[in-house]
Coordinates of N, CA and C in Angstrom, one line a residue:
M1 N -53.2 7.0 2.4 CA -52.1 7.1 1.5 C -52.0 8.6 1.1
T2 N -50.8 9.2 1.2 CA -50.6 10.6 0.9 C -50.4 10.8 -0.6
H3 N -50.4 12.0 -1.0 CA -50.2 12.3 -2.4 C -48.8 11.9 -2.8
Q4 N -47.8 12.0 -1.9 CA -46.5 11.6 -2.3 C -46.4 10.1 -2.5
S5 N -47.1 9.3 -1.7 CA -47.1 7.9 -1.8 C -47.7 7.5 -3.2
H6 N -48.8 8.2 -3.6 CA -49.4 7.9 -4.9 C -48.4 8.2 -6.0
T7 N -47.7 9.3 -5.8 CA -46.8 9.7 -6.9 C -45.6 8.7 -6.9
I8 N -45.1 8.3 -5.8 CA -44.0 7.3 -5.8 C -44.5 6.0 -6.4
R9 N -45.7 5.6 -6.1 CA -46.3 4.3 -6.6 C -46.4 4.4 -8.2
L10 N -46.9 5.5 -8.7 CA -47.0 5.7 -10.1 C -45.6 5.8 -10.8
H11 N -44.7 6.5 -10.2 CA -43.4 6.5 -10.7 C -42.7 5.2 -10.7
A12 N -42.9 4.4 -9.6 CA -42.3 3.1 -9.5 C -42.9 2.2 -10.6
A13 N -44.2 2.3 -10.8 CA -44.8 1.5 -11.9 C -44.3 1.8 -13.2
F14 N -44.2 3.1 -13.5 CA -43.6 3.5 -14.8 C -42.2 3.1 -15.0
L15 N -41.4 3.3 -14.0 CA -39.9 3.0 -14.2 C -39.7 1.5 -14.3
T16 N -40.4 0.7 -13.5 CA -40.3 -0.7 -13.6 C -40.8 -1.3 -14.9
A17 N -41.9 -0.6 -15.4 CA -42.4 -1.0 -16.8 C -41.3 -0.8 -17.8
C18 N -40.6 0.4 -17.7 CA -39.5 0.6 -18.7 C -38.4 -0.4 -18.5
A19 N -38.1 -0.7 -17.3 CA -37.1 -1.7 -17.0 C -37.5 -3.1 -17.6
G20 N -38.7 -3.5 -17.4 CA -39.2 -4.7 -17.9 C -39.1 -4.8 -19.4
G21 N -39.5 -3.8 -20.1 CA -39.4 -3.7 -21.5 C -38.0 -3.8 -22.0
S22 N -37.1 -3.1 -21.3 CA -35.6 -3.1 -21.6 C -35.0 -4.5 -21.4
V23 N -35.3 -5.1 -20.3 CA -34.8 -6.5 -20.0 C -35.4 -7.5 -21.0
A24 N -36.7 -7.4 -21.4 CA -37.3 -8.3 -22.3 C -36.6 -8.1 -23.7
Q25 N -36.4 -6.9 -24.1 CA -35.7 -6.7 -25.4 C -34.3 -7.2 -25.4
S26 N -33.6 -7.0 -24.3 CA -32.2 -7.6 -24.2 C -32.2 -9.1 -24.2
M27 N -33.2 -9.7 -23.6 CA -33.3 -11.2 -23.6 C -33.5 -11.7 -25.0
I28 N -34.3 -11.0 -25.8 CA -34.4 -11.4 -27.2 C -33.1 -11.2 -28.0
L29 N -32.5 -10.0 -27.8 CA -31.3 -9.7 -28.6 C -30.1 -10.5 -28.2
W30 N -29.9 -10.7 -26.9 CA -28.6 -11.3 -26.4 C -28.8 -12.5 -25.5
G31 N -30.0 -13.0 -25.4 CA -30.3 -14.2 -24.6 C -29.6 -15.4 -25.1
E32 N -29.4 -16.4 -24.3 CA -28.7 -17.6 -24.6 C -29.7 -18.7 -25.0
S33 N -29.7 -19.8 -24.2 CA -30.3 -21.0 -24.6 C -31.9 -20.9 -24.7
L34 N -32.5 -20.2 -23.8 CA -34.0 -20.2 -23.8 C -34.5 -19.1 -24.7
A35 N -33.7 -18.2 -25.2 CA -34.2 -17.1 -26.0 C -34.9 -17.5 -27.3
R36 N -34.6 -18.7 -27.8 CA -35.3 -19.1 -29.0 C -36.7 -19.6 -28.8
F37 N -37.0 -19.8 -27.5 CA -38.4 -20.3 -27.1 C -39.3 -19.1 -26.7
L38 N -38.7 -17.9 -26.7 CA -39.5 -16.7 -26.2 C -40.5 -16.3 -27.3
P39 N -41.6 -15.7 -27.0 CA -42.5 -15.2 -28.0 C -41.9 -14.1 -28.8
P40 N -42.5 -13.6 -29.9 CA -41.9 -12.5 -30.7 C -41.8 -11.3 -29.8
L41 N -40.9 -10.4 -30.2 CA -40.5 -9.2 -29.5 C -41.7 -8.4 -29.0
P42 N -42.6 -8.0 -29.9 CA -43.7 -7.2 -29.5 C -44.6 -7.8 -28.4
V43 N -44.8 -9.1 -28.5 CA -45.6 -9.8 -27.5 C -44.9 -9.8 -26.2
L44 N -43.6 -10.2 -26.2 CA -42.8 -10.3 -25.0 C -42.7 -8.9 -24.3
C45 N -42.5 -7.9 -25.1 CA -42.3 -6.5 -24.5 C -43.6 -6.0 -23.9
I46 N -44.7 -6.3 -24.5 CA -46.0 -5.8 -24.0 C -46.3 -6.6 -22.7
A47 N -46.1 -7.9 -22.7 CA -46.3 -8.7 -21.5 C -45.3 -8.2 -20.4
A48 N -44.1 -8.0 -20.7 CA -43.1 -7.6 -19.7 C -43.4 -6.3 -19.1
V49 N -43.8 -5.3 -19.9 CA -44.1 -4.0 -19.5 C -45.3 -4.1 -18.5
F50 N -46.3 -4.8 -18.9 CA -47.5 -5.0 -18.0 C -47.1 -5.6 -16.7
G51 N -46.4 -6.7 -16.7 CA -46.0 -7.5 -15.5 C -45.1 -6.6 -14.6
A52 N -44.2 -5.9 -15.2 CA -43.2 -5.1 -14.4 C -43.9 -3.9 -13.8
A53 N -44.9 -3.3 -14.5 CA -45.6 -2.2 -13.9 C -46.4 -2.6 -12.7
V54 N -47.1 -3.7 -12.8 CA -47.9 -4.2 -11.7 C -47.0 -4.6 -10.5
A55 N -45.9 -5.3 -10.8 CA -44.9 -5.6 -9.7 C -44.3 -4.4 -9.1
G56 N -43.9 -3.4 -9.9 CA -43.4 -2.1 -9.4 C -44.4 -1.4 -8.5
S57 N -45.6 -1.4 -8.9 CA -46.7 -0.7 -8.1 C -46.9 -1.4 -6.8
I58 N -46.9 -2.7 -6.8 CA -47.1 -3.5 -5.6 C -45.9 -3.3 -4.6
C59 N -44.7 -3.2 -5.1 CA -43.5 -3.2 -4.3 C -42.9 -1.8 -4.2
A60 N -43.6 -0.8 -4.5 CA -43.1 0.6 -4.5 C -42.5 1.0 -3.2
G61 N -43.1 0.6 -2.1 CA -42.6 1.0 -0.8 C -41.2 0.5 -0.5
A62 N -40.7 -0.4 -1.2 CA -39.3 -0.9 -1.0 C -38.3 -0.2 -1.9
L63 N -38.7 0.6 -2.8 CA -37.8 1.2 -3.8 C -37.5 2.7 -3.4
G64 N -36.2 3.0 -3.6 CA -35.8 4.4 -3.5 C -35.6 4.9 -2.0
R65 N -35.4 4.0 -1.1 CA -35.1 4.4 0.3 C -33.6 5.0 0.4
R66 N -33.4 5.8 1.3 CA -32.1 6.5 1.5 C -31.1 5.7 2.2
G67 N -29.8 5.9 2.0 CA -28.7 5.3 2.8 C -28.4 3.9 2.4
V68 N -27.6 3.3 3.2 CA -27.1 1.9 3.0 C -28.3 1.0 3.1
R69 N -29.2 1.3 4.0 CA -30.4 0.5 4.2 C -31.2 0.4 2.9
G70 N -31.3 1.6 2.2 CA -32.1 1.6 1.0 C -31.5 0.8 -0.1
W71 N -30.1 0.8 -0.2 CA -29.4 0.0 -1.2 C -29.6 -1.5 -0.9
V72 N -29.5 -1.9 0.4 CA -29.6 -3.3 0.8 C -31.1 -3.7 0.5
L73 N -32.0 -2.9 0.8 CA -33.4 -3.2 0.6 C -33.7 -3.4 -0.9
M74 N -33.1 -2.5 -1.7 CA -33.2 -2.7 -3.2 C -32.5 -3.9 -3.7
A75 N -31.3 -4.2 -3.2 CA -30.6 -5.5 -3.6 C -31.4 -6.7 -3.2
C76 N -32.2 -6.7 -2.1 CA -33.0 -7.8 -1.8 C -34.3 -7.9 -2.6
M77 N -34.9 -6.7 -2.8 CA -36.2 -6.7 -3.5 C -36.2 -6.7 -5.0
W78 N -35.1 -6.3 -5.6 CA -35.0 -6.2 -7.1 C -35.2 -7.6 -7.7
P79 N -34.6 -8.7 -7.2 CA -34.9 -10.0 -7.7 C -36.3 -10.5 -7.5
A80 N -36.9 -10.1 -6.3 CA -38.3 -10.5 -6.0 C -39.2 -9.7 -6.9
I81 N -39.0 -8.4 -7.2 CA -39.8 -7.7 -8.1 C -39.7 -8.2 -9.5
T82 N -38.5 -8.6 -9.9 CA -38.3 -9.2 -11.2 C -39.1 -10.5 -11.3
A83 N -39.0 -11.4 -10.3 CA -39.8 -12.6 -10.4 C -41.3 -12.4 -10.4
L84 N -41.7 -11.5 -9.6 CA -43.2 -11.2 -9.5 C -43.6 -10.7 -10.9
G85 N -42.9 -9.7 -11.5 CA -43.2 -9.2 -12.8 C -43.2 -10.2 -13.9
A86 N -42.2 -11.1 -13.8 CA -42.2 -12.2 -14.8 C -43.4 -13.1 -14.7
G87 N -43.7 -13.5 -13.5 CA -44.9 -14.3 -13.3 C -46.2 -13.7 -13.7
I88 N -46.3 -12.4 -13.4 CA -47.6 -11.7 -13.8 C -47.6 -11.6 -15.4
A89 N -46.4 -11.3 -16.0 CA -46.4 -11.1 -17.4 C -46.9 -12.3 -18.2
V90 N -46.5 -13.5 -17.8 CA -46.9 -14.7 -18.6 C -48.2 -15.4 -18.2
M91 N -48.8 -15.0 -17.1 CA -50.0 -15.6 -16.6 C -51.1 -15.6 -17.7
P92 N -51.3 -14.4 -18.4 CA -52.4 -14.4 -19.4 C -52.1 -15.5 -20.5
M93 N -50.8 -15.7 -20.8 CA -50.5 -16.7 -21.8 C -51.0 -18.1 -21.4
G94 N -50.8 -18.4 -20.1 CA -51.3 -19.7 -19.5 C -52.8 -19.8 -19.5
V95 N -53.5 -18.7 -19.3 CA -55.0 -18.7 -19.2 C -55.5 -19.0 -20.6
M96 N -54.8 -18.5 -21.7 CA -55.3 -18.7 -23.0 C -55.2 -20.1 -23.5
E97 N -54.5 -21.0 -22.8 CA -54.3 -22.3 -23.2 C -55.0 -23.4 -22.4
F98 N -55.8 -23.0 -21.4 CA -56.4 -23.9 -20.6 C -57.7 -24.5 -21.1
S99 N -58.1 -25.7 -20.6 CA -59.4 -26.3 -20.9 C -60.4 -25.7 -20.0
P100 N -61.7 -26.0 -20.2 CA -62.8 -25.3 -19.4 C -62.8 -25.7 -18.0
H101 N -62.0 -26.6 -17.5 CA -62.0 -27.1 -16.1 C -61.2 -26.1 -15.3
T102 N -61.8 -25.8 -14.1 CA -61.1 -24.8 -13.2 C -59.8 -25.2 -12.8
S103 N -59.6 -26.5 -12.4 CA -58.3 -26.9 -12.0 C -57.2 -26.9 -13.1
A104 N -57.7 -27.1 -14.3 CA -56.7 -27.0 -15.4 C -56.3 -25.5 -15.6
A105 N -57.2 -24.6 -15.4 CA -56.9 -23.1 -15.5 C -55.9 -22.7 -14.5
V106 N -56.1 -23.2 -13.3 CA -55.1 -22.8 -12.2 C -53.7 -23.4 -12.5
Q107 N -53.7 -24.7 -13.0 CA -52.5 -25.4 -13.3 C -51.8 -24.7 -14.5
A108 N -52.5 -24.2 -15.5 CA -51.9 -23.5 -16.6 C -51.3 -22.2 -16.2
V109 N -52.0 -21.5 -15.3 CA -51.4 -20.2 -14.9 C -50.2 -20.4 -14.1
V110 N -50.2 -21.4 -13.2 CA -49.0 -21.7 -12.4 C -47.8 -22.2 -13.3
E111 N -48.1 -23.0 -14.2 CA -47.0 -23.4 -15.2 C -46.5 -22.3 -16.0
A112 N -47.4 -21.4 -16.4 CA -46.9 -20.2 -17.2 C -46.0 -19.3 -16.3
A113 N -46.4 -19.1 -15.1 CA -45.6 -18.3 -14.2 C -44.2 -18.9 -14.0
A114 N -44.2 -20.2 -13.8 CA -42.9 -20.9 -13.7 C -42.0 -20.7 -14.9
L115 N -42.6 -20.8 -16.1 CA -41.9 -20.6 -17.3 C -41.3 -19.2 -17.4
G116 N -42.1 -18.2 -17.0 CA -41.7 -16.8 -17.0 C -40.5 -16.6 -16.1
W117 N -40.5 -17.2 -14.9 CA -39.4 -17.2 -13.9 C -38.1 -17.8 -14.5
L118 N -38.3 -19.0 -15.1 CA -37.2 -19.7 -15.7 C -36.6 -18.9 -16.9
A119 N -37.4 -18.3 -17.7 CA -36.9 -17.5 -18.9 C -36.1 -16.3 -18.4
V120 N -36.6 -15.6 -17.4 CA -35.9 -14.4 -16.9 C -34.6 -14.8 -16.2
A121 N -34.7 -15.9 -15.4 CA -33.5 -16.4 -14.7 C -32.4 -16.8 -15.7
D122 N -32.9 -17.5 -16.7 CA -31.9 -17.9 -17.7 C -31.3 -16.7 -18.4
G123 N -32.0 -15.7 -18.8 CA -31.5 -14.6 -19.4 C -30.5 -13.8 -18.5
I124 N -30.8 -13.7 -17.3 CA -30.0 -12.9 -16.4 C -28.7 -13.7 -16.0
L125 N -28.8 -15.0 -15.8 CA -27.7 -15.8 -15.4 C -26.8 -16.3 -16.5
T126 N -27.2 -16.3 -17.7 CA -26.4 -16.8 -18.8 C -25.9 -15.8 -19.8
S127 N -26.4 -14.6 -19.7 CA -26.0 -13.6 -20.7 C -25.5 -12.3 -20.0
V128 N -24.3 -12.0 -20.2 CA -23.7 -10.8 -19.5 C -24.5 -9.5 -19.9
P129 N -24.8 -9.3 -21.2 CA -25.5 -8.0 -21.5 C -26.9 -7.9 -20.8
V130 N -27.6 -9.1 -20.7 CA -28.9 -9.1 -20.1 C -28.7 -8.7 -18.6
T131 N -27.7 -9.3 -18.0 CA -27.4 -9.0 -16.6 C -27.1 -7.6 -16.4
V132 N -26.3 -7.0 -17.2 CA -25.9 -5.6 -17.1 C -27.2 -4.7 -17.2
V133 N -28.0 -5.0 -18.2 CA -29.3 -4.2 -18.4 C -30.1 -4.3 -17.2
W134 N -30.3 -5.5 -16.6 CA -31.1 -5.8 -15.4 C -30.5 -5.0 -14.2
L135 N -29.2 -5.1 -14.0 CA -28.6 -4.4 -12.8 C -28.7 -2.9 -12.9
L136 N -28.4 -2.4 -14.1 CA -28.4 -0.9 -14.3 C -29.9 -0.4 -14.2
S137 N -30.8 -1.2 -14.7 CA -32.2 -0.8 -14.5 C -32.6 -0.6 -13.1
G138 N -32.2 -1.6 -12.3 CA -32.5 -1.6 -10.9 C -31.9 -0.4 -10.2
A139 N -30.6 -0.2 -10.5 CA -29.9 1.0 -9.9 C -30.5 2.3 -10.3
M140 N -30.9 2.4 -11.5 CA -31.4 3.7 -12.0 C -32.8 3.9 -11.4
I141 N -33.6 2.9 -11.2 CA -34.9 3.0 -10.6 C -34.7 3.5 -9.1
H142 N -33.8 2.8 -8.5 CA -33.5 3.2 -7.1 C -33.1 4.7 -6.9
M143 N -32.2 5.1 -7.8 CA -31.7 6.5 -7.7 C -32.8 7.5 -8.1
A144 N -33.6 7.2 -9.1 CA -34.7 8.1 -9.5 C -35.8 8.2 -8.4
L145 N -36.1 7.1 -7.8 CA -37.2 7.2 -6.8 C -36.6 7.8 -5.5
R146 N -35.3 7.6 -5.3 CA -34.8 8.3 -4.1 C -34.9 9.8 -4.2
Q147 N -34.8 10.3 -5.4 CA -34.9 11.8 -5.6 C -36.4 12.2 -5.3
Q148 N -37.3 11.3 -5.5 CA -38.7 11.6 -5.3 C -39.2 11.6 -3.9
R149 N -38.5 10.9 -3.1 CA -38.9 10.7 -1.7 C -38.4 11.9 -0.8
S150 N -39.0 12.1 0.3 CA -38.6 13.1 1.2 C -37.3 12.7 1.9
V151 N -36.7 13.6 2.6 CA -35.4 13.3 3.3 C -35.5 12.3 4.4
T152 N -36.7 12.2 5.0 CA -36.9 11.3 6.1 C -37.2 9.8 5.7
T153 N -37.5 9.5 4.4 CA -37.8 8.2 4.1 C -36.8 7.5 3.3

């Protein structure tokens, strides 16, 4: 891995963490039906920032590519990065509620991840302001990372 790829990965993690926090805050402020079931804002934002940073770091190679191919790749990967970040963000909440049995721990983590995916999908699909924040975050991340990459990537 080159120095540039480390830099891109760190920038992607930072930018997606900012986007995760922004989307989480918009879900609390403007969310529709599931917003009342979300944890308090500080807890949700910390979890969203952590999950989004990990997801952005994992998927950094797909972000900020040049040309039409880069925009198509971003359009395909942004929902996947969002789902991955949401799943990672709520997994610790599932672990805190399990019984001592191993199978129960795995089941609690999977159930928590599914709830994270549902909460984010509900926020994005039912609230226009949340959708706008989510889409603009993805576009800004793409453009910022495109400036970091070399001309050939």
